[in-house]
Each structure stands twice: as structure tokens, then as C-alpha cells.
Amino acid sequence: MTGFCYRNGVLHGEAVDLRMIAGELGTPFYCYSSELIGERFAAFTDAFADMNPLVCFAAKANSNQAVLATFAGLGAGADIVSGGELARALTAGIPAHKILYSGVGKTAVEISAALEAGIGCFNVESEPELLALSSIAAARNVRAPVSFRINPDIDAHTHAKISTGKYEDKFGIPIGDARRLYAEAARLPGIDVVGVDAHIGSQITCLEPFDSLAVKLAELAGDLIRDGHALRHLDFGGGLGVSYLPGEPPAPTPEQYAAVVRRRIRHLSLKPVFEIGRFFVGPAGVLVTKVLYIKKGRNRTFVIVDAAMNDLIRPTLYDAYHHIQPVEKVATEMPAEVVDVVGPVCETGDFLALQRSLPPLRPGDLLAVMTAGAYGAVQAGTYNSRPLVPEVMIRGEAFAVIRPRPSYEDMILLDRLPPWLQPS
Ligand SMILES: *Cc1c(COP(=O)(O)O)cnc(C)c1O
């Protein structure tokens, strides 16, 4: 059994009892199923197999070295958005030629490092970036492989904070400027035009935006090929959604997505490229937390747990729904209660769930916050001097700590006292 399922009333990650990890490590902690990551990667890759795609993992969704090394082992490439992610991807063993570099603010130092490594493609997001990239590459006597990230002005029908393909968003170049900028790029000494790229948003749960995107990218690619550009690939970005509610129909399946892409690019001999984050790792992770107190307010009941917004910011940042279930199924006749699940952080916005129906809980009970493998641990911080939450990876009956919980001393030693405050 892959992923997270109940066995004899206890939630397991693959074959591991989550209570056991909590006993060894304490709470809260993130926990990932490596088999489920592999399954989801295979499901996607298989659906597109006839198109010989390059399937990259968007590292920002979960950049733990063990997760990246898992993807390296699966043969994935990586979509990176910083020099830090470049270093992580290379260290994890992802081949440089399968690394794509996206992002609106690449620095000269980051560009040099990516050229040095010999990455597969820079997804350029503006004309000034193109000029900077060309001069840095020319000074090194190399040509940077380039796609422009196209902003197609498509509404991805997702939360405003994760929509990236509309003209109001900071990403990409307007599609109407593409032919002019490609012509300019082709004349620059440090640039080798290799593809066309887009990424219109995240948690996209209907096919239509993907279809509109495929139509627009295919049309543009056709124009660019007629203009004389030797394109090799067409990058559709990421964004494939997942279901956060049990019983909710899954977002478009990889097969449905593949059918759309196949239909729209059939006539072009271009390699499709994908930058998938959430779909691969979201459902493959949970955040396990412990109930500290049940606090009855005047008109609300608060379940106070030991995980907080600094560990998982998605509920308060994106109004995201994460299903929450007890690690031990509660065998009781008592009715479910509507509660707010909140953390210890001193912010009203510190919640994991509001007005949620949960079985009756007691202090000490363990809860699993589901579908937390993407944009969870990577967005964690230490606000309120709460040490970064540890991460665990499960494979079959084995589990390993892939990031230990820092001690208070580890945390404090990251700071330095200026000379005038040091004890003499
Ligand atoms: C975040 C991001 C992705 C991944 O998005 P998901 O919704 O997690 O698949 C892909 N490409 C770029 C450029 C991104 O910024």
C-alpha cells in the first residue's frame, strides 16, 4: 500500500505506523511516502510516453535533498528558480542538461553558476534579463540555451496568489511581443534559442486553461519556426492540480492532460517539457501534529495543536483547505464537533483549519494534516523562535529522518553577537 492509509484503525505511511515516528521524533513533523512520489511520477510520465517528454520536478514544491535525490533516481529533470535550487538539484544528482531555470529575478552570480554547470535551458522572463544573459554568456565564450516564458493572458481559474499567466502577473513576456523578442534573441552573441515556455499557475483543476495554453503555444511555435528559429522543445510549465478533499474528483488526470497536449502539438516535431511540482509531491506528504489543549470559547471551540502557520502557511496564505484526520481512528458514538484547529503562534492568522467538523479530540491525540507534501516544509520558518519542523521519508517498512529537528542551540548559533555585545 503506498501513501497514507489506515491499518487497524491507525494511519500508516506505507507500512510505517505514524505513532511510532511521533514517539521517536516528537511532533510536529512532515512525513513523505517515497513510493507514492514514484507512482505519481510514473503515472504522469506514462501518460505522455508516446511524446518522449522531458518531465522535470519543480524543486520549489519540496526541495529536501532526499526528495530531489528520489526524483534523480526516477530520471526526472528539475525546474529551478534560484541559485540555491541549482546547487540542491546538482548535489542531488539531477543531470545539468535536464535542469531548467525559471524566475523573474535571476542575478548575475546565479546566471554564471548555471552557465558553468551547463544547464539545459534558461526560461527568460524579460528583455533586460535576455540582454544580461547574453553578455554574461558571451564574456564566457558560450551561448546560453534560451526559451522565453510566454505570458499568454490566460485565466487559470485558481487562487489569485498562485495565478501567473495573466497580464497583471509579473511573469513572462506578453505573447504579442514574442516574435520581436525571439528575433532580437537570435541576433545576440550569447544566446541560442531552443524553445518556448509558459507556466500559467498552480493548482489548476480544469482542463480548459491547459487547452487554451496548448493552442496558443502551438500557434506561436509554428510562427517562430516559420520565422527561422530552430526550436527543439515546448515547455508547458506545471500547475496540474490535486484534490485536497477526500472524495473530491481528482483534477484533470495525466491522461486527459496528455490528450489535450497531443491533439494541439501533433503537427509540430517538438519535445514537450513539463515542470510539475504539486501533482508529484502534494498527496505524498502529511504534517503530523499533536493536540495540546481543547479550549472552549464563547462561541467557538479551539483545538490547539503543536504545529502552526510557521510550519504550514498554506491555510492562512492561500485560504487552502487541508483535510485533517486523527492518526488513531476515534471509535466513539459522540458526534463530530465543529472546531478551529489553531497553532501556538501569536497571530490570529495562525490556523490550520477553521470551522472544521472533527471527531471529539483529547489532548495528546495525533492529527495528520493531509496533502502537505508540496509547498509545506519549504515555506516553513522559525517565527516565534519555533525550530524548523523536521522531515521524514518512508519507504516500505523503513523510515529515515531527512531533516532533523534543530535544537534551540542550533537555532541560536545562526545569529552572531557584534563585538560590543560580546561578554569580555
Ligand atoms: C511553481 C512553478 C512550477 C510548479 O507548479 P506546480 O503547480 O507545483 O506544478 C512550475 N514552473 C514554474 C516556473 C513555477 O514557478
Short mmCIF file of C-alpha atoms and ligand atoms in Angstrom, two decimals:
data_model
loop_
_atom_site.label_atom_id
_atom_site.label_comp_id
_atom_site.label_asym_id
_atom_site.label_seq_id
_atom_site.Cartn_x
_atom_site.Cartn_y
_atom_site.Cartn_z
CA MET A 1 0.00 0.00 0.00
CA THR A 2 1.53 3.32 -0.98
CA GLY A 3 0.79 6.68 0.51
CA PHE A 4 -1.19 7.16 3.71
CA CYS A 5 -3.89 4.68 4.75
CA TYR A 6 -5.45 3.32 7.92
CA ARG A 7 -4.42 -0.14 9.04
CA ASN A 8 -6.35 -1.50 12.01
CA GLY A 9 -7.59 2.00 12.69
CA VAL A 10 -4.15 3.60 12.72
CA LEU A 11 -2.85 5.87 9.97
CA HIS A 12 0.26 4.46 8.33
CA GLY A 13 2.69 5.92 5.82
CA GLU A 14 3.23 2.90 3.56
CA ALA A 15 3.92 0.18 6.18
CA VAL A 16 5.01 2.51 8.98
CA ASP A 17 2.75 3.38 11.93
CA LEU A 18 2.86 7.18 12.22
CA ARG A 19 2.56 6.88 16.03
CA MET A 20 5.94 5.20 16.04
CA ILE A 21 7.62 8.09 14.24
CA ALA A 22 5.94 10.54 16.62
CA GLY A 23 7.28 8.51 19.53
CA GLU A 24 10.83 8.64 18.23
CA LEU A 25 10.93 12.13 16.84
CA GLY A 26 8.29 14.09 18.71
CA THR A 27 5.81 16.34 16.92
CA PRO A 28 5.24 18.14 14.67
CA PHE A 29 6.92 16.53 11.67
CA TYR A 30 6.46 16.19 7.94
CA CYS A 31 6.40 12.71 6.51
CA TYR A 32 6.69 11.68 2.86
CA SER A 33 5.93 8.43 1.05
CA SER A 34 8.69 7.79 -1.45
CA GLU A 35 6.70 5.06 -3.19
CA LEU A 36 3.79 7.41 -3.79
CA ILE A 37 6.16 10.00 -5.27
CA GLY A 38 7.43 7.31 -7.64
CA GLU A 39 3.89 6.22 -8.53
CA ARG A 40 2.71 9.72 -9.30
CA PHE A 41 5.80 10.44 -11.39
CA ALA A 42 5.26 7.21 -13.33
CA ALA A 43 1.55 7.95 -13.86
CA PHE A 44 2.41 11.28 -15.42
CA THR A 45 5.37 10.08 -17.47
CA ASP A 46 3.47 7.04 -18.79
CA ALA A 47 0.58 9.21 -20.00
CA PHE A 48 2.95 11.24 -22.17
CA ALA A 49 5.30 8.38 -23.10
CA ASP A 50 4.48 8.45 -26.83
CA MET A 51 5.57 12.12 -26.96
CA ASN A 52 9.02 11.46 -25.45
CA PRO A 53 8.69 14.29 -22.91
CA LEU A 54 11.21 15.82 -20.55
CA VAL A 55 9.47 15.69 -17.18
CA CYS A 56 11.00 18.00 -14.61
CA PHE A 57 10.19 18.29 -10.94
CA ALA A 58 9.58 21.88 -9.85
CA ALA A 59 12.04 21.90 -6.97
CA LYS A 60 10.37 24.73 -5.11
CA ALA A 61 7.44 22.46 -4.19
CA ASN A 62 9.73 20.38 -1.98
CA SER A 63 13.47 20.83 -2.19
CA ASN A 64 14.66 18.48 0.55
CA GLN A 65 17.78 16.70 -0.75
CA ALA A 66 16.17 13.29 -0.20
CA VAL A 67 13.16 14.31 -2.28
CA LEU A 68 15.38 15.68 -5.07
CA ALA A 69 17.54 12.54 -4.95
CA THR A 70 14.36 10.46 -5.25
CA PHE A 71 13.48 12.38 -8.42
CA ALA A 72 17.04 11.99 -9.73
CA GLY A 73 16.63 8.24 -9.27
CA LEU A 74 13.37 8.33 -11.22
CA GLY A 75 15.10 10.02 -14.15
CA ALA A 76 13.40 13.39 -13.67
CA GLY A 77 14.82 16.76 -14.59
CA ALA A 78 14.41 19.80 -12.36
CA ASP A 79 12.80 23.19 -12.79
CA ILE A 80 14.68 25.61 -10.55
CA VAL A 81 14.05 29.22 -9.56
CA SER A 82 17.26 30.18 -7.71
CA GLY A 83 20.96 29.53 -7.36
CA GLY A 84 20.17 27.67 -4.15
CA GLU A 85 17.89 25.28 -6.03
CA LEU A 86 20.58 24.87 -8.72
CA ALA A 87 23.05 23.78 -6.05
CA ARG A 88 20.49 21.45 -4.50
CA ALA A 89 19.50 19.84 -7.82
CA LEU A 90 23.11 19.27 -8.91
CA THR A 91 24.05 17.92 -5.47
CA ALA A 92 21.08 15.53 -5.61
CA GLY A 93 22.39 14.11 -8.89
CA ILE A 94 19.97 15.66 -11.39
CA PRO A 95 21.91 15.96 -14.67
CA ALA A 96 22.61 19.58 -15.62
CA HIS A 97 21.18 19.15 -19.11
CA LYS A 98 17.81 18.29 -17.52
CA ILE A 99 17.74 21.47 -15.42
CA LEU A 100 15.58 24.43 -16.47
CA TYR A 101 15.93 27.77 -14.81
CA SER A 102 12.78 29.92 -14.38
CA GLY A 103 12.17 33.11 -12.41
CA VAL A 104 11.92 36.86 -13.00
CA GLY A 105 14.95 37.90 -10.95
CA LYS A 106 17.99 35.79 -11.81
CA THR A 107 21.14 37.54 -10.57
CA ALA A 108 24.45 37.71 -12.48
CA VAL A 109 26.01 35.35 -9.95
CA GLU A 110 23.18 32.84 -10.37
CA ILE A 111 23.33 33.08 -14.18
CA SER A 112 27.09 32.47 -14.15
CA ALA A 113 26.70 29.41 -11.93
CA ALA A 114 24.01 27.98 -14.21
CA LEU A 115 26.17 28.57 -17.32
CA GLU A 116 29.12 26.99 -15.54
CA ALA A 117 27.01 23.93 -14.73
CA GLY A 118 25.76 23.72 -18.33
CA ILE A 119 22.01 23.66 -17.62
CA GLY A 120 19.51 22.67 -20.31
CA CYS A 121 17.57 25.91 -20.62
CA PHE A 122 17.10 29.40 -19.22
CA ASN A 123 13.44 30.36 -19.19
CA VAL A 124 13.91 34.08 -19.78
CA GLU A 125 11.20 36.34 -18.38
CA SER A 126 12.10 39.82 -19.74
CA GLU A 127 14.14 41.69 -22.34
CA PRO A 128 16.61 43.12 -19.78
CA GLU A 129 17.21 39.59 -18.48
CA LEU A 130 17.86 38.44 -22.06
CA LEU A 131 20.48 41.16 -22.56
CA ALA A 132 22.18 40.41 -19.24
CA LEU A 133 22.23 36.70 -20.00
CA SER A 134 23.71 37.28 -23.46
CA SER A 135 26.52 39.47 -22.19
CA ILE A 136 27.42 37.15 -19.33
CA ALA A 137 27.43 34.14 -21.69
CA ALA A 138 29.38 35.97 -24.42
CA ALA A 139 32.03 37.00 -21.88
CA ARG A 140 32.44 33.31 -21.09
CA ASN A 141 32.50 32.41 -24.79
CA VAL A 142 29.38 30.28 -24.56
CA ARG A 143 25.82 30.53 -25.78
CA ALA A 144 23.03 30.24 -23.24
CA PRO A 145 20.18 27.93 -24.30
CA VAL A 146 17.01 30.02 -24.05
CA SER A 147 13.24 29.82 -24.09
CA PHE A 148 11.13 32.85 -23.41
CA ARG A 149 8.50 32.37 -20.78
CA ILE A 150 5.36 33.47 -22.55
CA ASN A 151 2.59 35.20 -20.64
CA PRO A 152 -0.44 34.11 -22.69
CA ASP A 153 -3.01 36.11 -20.67
CA ILE A 154 -4.97 33.01 -19.69
CA ASP A 155 -7.04 32.81 -16.53
CA ALA A 156 -6.04 29.57 -14.81
CA HIS A 157 -9.13 29.75 -12.53
CA THR A 158 -7.06 29.33 -9.40
CA HIS A 159 -6.31 31.36 -6.25
CA ALA A 160 -5.06 34.88 -7.08
CA LYS A 161 -1.76 34.28 -5.24
CA ILE A 162 -0.90 31.30 -7.48
CA SER A 163 -2.11 32.65 -10.81
CA THR A 164 0.88 33.51 -13.02
CA GLY A 165 -0.32 33.66 -16.62
CA LYS A 166 -2.34 36.86 -16.77
CA TYR A 167 -1.06 40.25 -17.91
CA GLU A 168 -1.47 41.56 -14.33
CA ASP A 169 1.02 38.95 -13.10
CA LYS A 170 4.74 39.77 -13.07
CA PHE A 171 5.71 36.64 -15.01
CA GLY A 172 6.83 36.15 -18.59
CA ILE A 173 6.68 38.32 -21.71
CA PRO A 174 3.37 39.27 -23.33
CA ILE A 175 2.63 36.79 -26.09
CA GLY A 176 2.24 39.65 -28.59
CA ASP A 177 5.89 40.66 -28.03
CA ALA A 178 7.25 37.15 -28.52
CA ARG A 179 8.20 37.23 -32.22
CA ARG A 180 10.03 40.53 -31.87
CA LEU A 181 11.95 39.31 -28.80
CA TYR A 182 12.80 35.96 -30.39
CA ALA A 183 14.17 37.83 -33.43
CA GLU A 184 16.25 40.00 -31.12
CA ALA A 185 17.48 36.96 -29.17
CA ALA A 186 18.58 35.23 -32.38
CA ARG A 187 20.85 38.19 -33.19
CA LEU A 188 22.58 38.22 -29.78
CA PRO A 189 26.04 36.67 -29.46
CA GLY A 190 25.45 34.80 -26.20
CA ILE A 191 22.04 33.29 -26.94
CA ASP A 192 20.93 30.04 -28.52
CA VAL A 193 17.14 29.90 -28.95
CA VAL A 194 15.94 26.39 -28.12
CA GLY A 195 12.30 26.51 -27.03
CA VAL A 196 9.14 28.21 -25.87
CA ASP A 197 7.99 28.15 -22.25
CA ALA A 198 4.96 29.07 -20.15
CA HIS A 199 3.62 28.45 -16.65
CA ILE A 200 0.18 29.89 -16.02
CA GLY A 201 -0.42 28.99 -12.40
CA SER A 202 -0.71 26.30 -9.79
CA GLN A 203 -3.48 24.02 -8.51
CA ILE A 204 -5.30 24.15 -11.86
CA THR A 205 -8.28 21.81 -11.60
CA CYS A 206 -9.90 22.00 -15.02
CA LEU A 207 -8.59 21.16 -18.47
CA GLU A 208 -9.65 24.29 -20.27
CA PRO A 209 -6.71 26.56 -19.27
CA PHE A 210 -4.27 23.83 -20.32
CA ASP A 211 -6.04 23.50 -23.64
CA SER A 212 -6.02 27.28 -24.25
CA LEU A 213 -2.33 27.32 -23.37
CA ALA A 214 -1.52 24.43 -25.72
CA VAL A 215 -3.39 26.17 -28.56
CA LYS A 216 -1.55 29.45 -28.01
CA LEU A 217 1.89 27.88 -27.57
CA ALA A 218 1.48 25.66 -30.63
CA GLU A 219 0.41 28.62 -32.75
CA LEU A 220 3.33 30.73 -31.54
CA ALA A 221 5.81 27.88 -32.05
CA GLY A 222 4.55 27.46 -35.62
CA ASP A 223 5.11 31.18 -36.27
CA LEU A 224 8.59 31.07 -34.73
CA ILE A 225 9.60 28.05 -36.78
CA ARG A 226 8.42 29.86 -39.93
CA ASP A 227 10.49 32.85 -38.79
CA GLY A 228 13.52 30.55 -38.93
CA HIS A 229 14.07 29.64 -35.27
CA ALA A 230 15.35 26.11 -34.70
CA LEU A 231 13.06 25.28 -31.77
CA ARG A 232 13.54 21.96 -30.02
CA HIS A 233 11.03 21.97 -27.19
CA LEU A 234 7.74 23.33 -25.96
CA ASP A 235 7.52 23.78 -22.18
CA PHE A 236 4.02 23.78 -20.68
CA GLY A 237 5.18 24.56 -17.14
CA GLY A 238 3.44 22.94 -14.19
CA GLY A 239 0.19 23.62 -12.42
CA LEU A 240 -1.61 20.29 -12.59
CA GLY A 241 -3.87 20.29 -9.53
CA VAL A 242 -4.53 17.70 -6.85
CA SER A 243 -7.64 17.02 -4.77
CA TYR A 244 -7.35 18.30 -1.24
CA LEU A 245 -10.74 16.89 -0.18
CA PRO A 246 -11.25 13.16 0.14
CA GLY A 247 -13.91 12.08 -2.31
CA GLU A 248 -13.38 15.17 -4.44
CA PRO A 249 -12.93 14.14 -8.06
CA PRO A 250 -9.27 14.30 -8.99
CA ALA A 251 -8.20 17.29 -11.02
CA PRO A 252 -7.53 16.53 -14.71
CA THR A 253 -5.81 13.18 -14.93
CA PRO A 254 -2.43 12.94 -16.64
CA GLU A 255 -4.19 11.03 -19.46
CA GLN A 256 -6.70 13.84 -20.01
CA TYR A 257 -3.91 16.41 -19.93
CA ALA A 258 -1.81 14.32 -22.34
CA ALA A 259 -4.72 14.04 -24.77
CA VAL A 260 -5.00 17.83 -24.91
CA VAL A 261 -1.29 18.32 -25.48
CA ARG A 262 -1.14 15.51 -28.06
CA ARG A 263 -4.00 16.99 -30.08
CA ARG A 264 -2.55 20.51 -30.12
CA ILE A 265 1.10 19.79 -30.87
CA ARG A 266 0.79 16.71 -33.05
CA HIS A 267 1.82 18.62 -36.20
CA LEU A 268 4.98 20.04 -34.59
CA SER A 269 8.02 17.87 -34.01
CA LEU A 270 8.85 19.47 -30.67
CA LYS A 271 9.66 17.74 -27.42
CA PRO A 272 7.08 18.57 -24.75
CA VAL A 273 8.57 19.66 -21.43
CA PHE A 274 6.82 19.85 -18.05
CA GLU A 275 7.69 21.47 -14.73
CA ILE A 276 5.48 19.61 -12.28
CA GLY A 277 5.58 20.26 -8.55
CA ARG A 278 2.39 19.86 -6.52
CA PHE A 279 0.99 16.92 -8.51
CA PHE A 280 4.03 14.77 -7.75
CA VAL A 281 4.56 15.52 -4.08
CA GLY A 282 1.41 17.15 -2.63
CA PRO A 283 -0.51 13.95 -1.84
CA ALA A 284 2.74 12.17 -0.91
CA GLY A 285 3.22 14.15 2.31
CA VAL A 286 1.45 14.75 5.63
CA LEU A 287 2.15 17.01 8.58
CA VAL A 288 1.68 15.18 11.87
CA THR A 289 0.81 17.30 14.87
CA LYS A 290 -0.35 16.73 18.44
CA VAL A 291 -3.34 18.20 20.23
CA LEU A 292 -2.17 20.34 23.17
CA TYR A 293 -5.40 21.74 24.53
CA ILE A 294 -9.08 21.91 23.80
CA LYS A 295 -10.22 25.42 24.57
CA LYS A 296 -13.91 26.20 24.70
CA GLY A 297 -14.50 29.80 23.73
CA ARG A 298 -17.81 31.61 23.99
CA ASN A 299 -18.95 30.61 20.54
CA ARG A 300 -16.07 28.56 19.16
CA THR A 301 -14.09 25.54 20.21
CA PHE A 302 -10.38 25.78 19.55
CA VAL A 303 -8.27 22.68 19.11
CA ILE A 304 -4.80 23.98 19.92
CA VAL A 305 -2.11 21.85 18.27
CA ASP A 306 1.69 21.98 18.28
CA ALA A 307 2.02 22.80 14.54
CA ALA A 308 1.46 26.34 13.41
CA MET A 309 1.45 28.76 10.49
CA ASN A 310 5.26 28.86 10.54
CA ASP A 311 5.27 25.12 9.78
CA LEU A 312 2.45 25.15 7.20
CA ILE A 313 1.46 28.56 5.92
CA ARG A 314 -0.89 27.43 3.13
CA PRO A 315 -4.18 27.72 5.09
CA THR A 316 -3.58 31.33 6.08
CA LEU A 317 -1.68 32.43 2.94
CA TYR A 318 -3.89 30.87 0.27
CA ASP A 319 -7.07 30.05 2.22
CA ALA A 320 -6.06 26.48 1.41
CA TYR A 321 -8.08 23.54 2.63
CA HIS A 322 -6.08 20.67 4.11
CA HIS A 323 -8.01 17.67 5.26
CA ILE A 324 -7.26 16.82 8.89
CA GLN A 325 -7.76 13.36 10.30
CA PRO A 326 -6.86 11.66 13.55
CA VAL A 327 -3.91 9.30 13.34
CA GLU A 328 -5.90 6.89 15.52
CA LYS A 329 -9.46 6.49 14.31
CA VAL A 330 -11.75 7.56 17.11
CA ALA A 331 -14.20 4.80 17.99
CA THR A 332 -16.97 6.79 19.62
CA GLU A 333 -20.67 7.38 19.45
CA MET A 334 -20.10 11.05 20.16
CA PRO A 335 -20.98 13.34 17.29
CA ALA A 336 -18.39 15.30 15.37
CA GLU A 337 -17.80 18.82 16.56
CA VAL A 338 -17.13 21.95 14.54
CA VAL A 339 -13.82 23.42 15.70
CA ASP A 340 -10.98 25.74 14.72
CA VAL A 341 -7.63 23.98 14.59
CA VAL A 342 -5.05 26.57 15.61
CA GLY A 343 -1.35 26.68 16.49
CA PRO A 344 0.60 28.31 19.33
CA VAL A 345 1.89 31.27 17.27
CA CYS A 346 0.82 34.71 18.43
CA GLU A 347 -1.14 35.67 15.33
CA THR A 348 -4.85 35.49 14.69
CA GLY A 349 -3.96 34.18 11.23
CA ASP A 350 -2.33 31.16 12.82
CA PHE A 351 -4.69 28.35 11.93
CA LEU A 352 -4.64 25.05 10.07
CA ALA A 353 -8.42 24.80 9.69
CA LEU A 354 -11.42 26.97 10.54
CA GLN A 355 -14.91 25.71 11.37
CA ARG A 356 -13.97 22.13 10.63
CA SER A 357 -16.03 19.13 11.63
CA LEU A 358 -13.79 16.70 13.53
CA PRO A 359 -14.45 13.76 15.82
CA PRO A 360 -14.14 14.56 19.53
CA LEU A 361 -10.46 15.04 20.39
CA ARG A 362 -8.44 14.99 23.58
CA PRO A 363 -5.05 16.44 24.48
CA GLY A 364 -2.30 14.09 23.29
CA ASP A 365 -4.20 12.91 20.21
CA LEU A 366 -2.18 12.93 16.99
CA LEU A 367 -3.63 14.56 13.89
CA ALA A 368 -2.47 14.23 10.29
CA VAL A 369 -2.76 17.28 8.07
CA MET A 370 -3.12 15.64 4.68
CA THR A 371 -1.76 16.55 1.23
CA ALA A 372 1.03 18.61 2.75
CA GLY A 373 3.95 17.35 0.66
CA ALA A 374 4.03 20.38 -1.65
CA TYR A 375 4.68 23.97 -0.54
CA GLY A 376 4.66 22.82 3.09
CA ALA A 377 8.09 22.31 4.64
CA VAL A 378 9.71 24.54 2.00
CA GLN A 379 7.72 27.54 3.19
CA ALA A 380 8.35 26.86 6.87
CA GLY A 381 10.06 29.47 9.00
CA THR A 382 11.11 29.97 12.58
CA TYR A 383 8.70 32.76 13.60
CA ASN A 384 8.18 32.80 17.36
CA SER A 385 11.58 31.02 17.56
CA ARG A 386 9.99 27.72 16.70
CA PRO A 387 12.68 25.41 15.27
CA LEU A 388 12.13 24.29 11.67
CA VAL A 389 9.86 21.28 11.58
CA PRO A 390 11.72 18.01 10.84
CA GLU A 391 11.08 15.81 7.79
CA VAL A 392 10.89 12.05 7.47
CA MET A 393 10.80 9.84 4.40
CA ILE A 394 9.19 6.41 4.38
CA ARG A 395 9.93 3.57 2.01
CA GLY A 396 8.03 0.36 2.68
CA GLU A 397 8.73 -0.62 6.26
CA ALA A 398 11.68 1.74 6.63
CA PHE A 399 11.73 5.38 7.55
CA ALA A 400 14.55 7.87 7.73
CA VAL A 401 14.86 11.37 9.13
CA ILE A 402 15.73 13.51 6.11
CA ARG A 403 15.98 16.72 8.09
CA PRO A 404 16.43 16.61 11.84
CA ARG A 405 14.74 18.98 14.20
CA PRO A 406 17.25 21.72 15.08
CA SER A 407 17.93 22.22 18.78
CA TYR A 408 17.42 25.61 20.37
CA GLU A 409 21.21 25.91 20.40
CA ASP A 410 21.42 25.20 16.63
CA MET A 411 18.85 27.91 16.11
CA ILE A 412 20.54 30.48 18.34
CA LEU A 413 24.00 29.81 16.91
CA LEU A 414 22.83 31.01 13.49
CA ASP A 415 22.97 34.51 14.98
CA ARG A 416 26.17 36.37 15.90
CA LEU A 417 26.74 38.98 18.56
CA PRO A 418 28.55 42.13 17.41
CA PRO A 419 31.87 42.72 19.19
CA TRP A 420 30.37 45.34 21.51
CA LEU A 421 27.83 42.90 22.90
CA GLN A 422 30.20 40.02 23.43
CA PRO A 423 30.98 39.12 27.02
CA SER A 424 34.53 40.27 27.80
C1 LIG B 1 5.94 26.80 -9.12
C2 LIG B 1 6.30 26.57 -10.53
C3 LIG B 1 6.03 25.34 -11.14
C4 LIG B 1 5.33 24.21 -10.43
O1 LIG B 1 3.99 24.46 -10.21
P1 LIG B 1 3.06 23.29 -9.63
O2 LIG B 1 1.74 23.91 -9.53
O3 LIG B 1 3.61 22.91 -8.30
O4 LIG B 1 3.12 22.16 -10.60
C5 LIG B 1 6.44 25.17 -12.44
N1 LIG B 1 7.09 26.16 -13.13
C6 LIG B 1 7.35 27.35 -12.57
C7 LIG B 1 8.06 28.38 -13.36
C8 LIG B 1 6.98 27.59 -11.26
O5 LIG B 1 7.24 28.79 -10.71
#
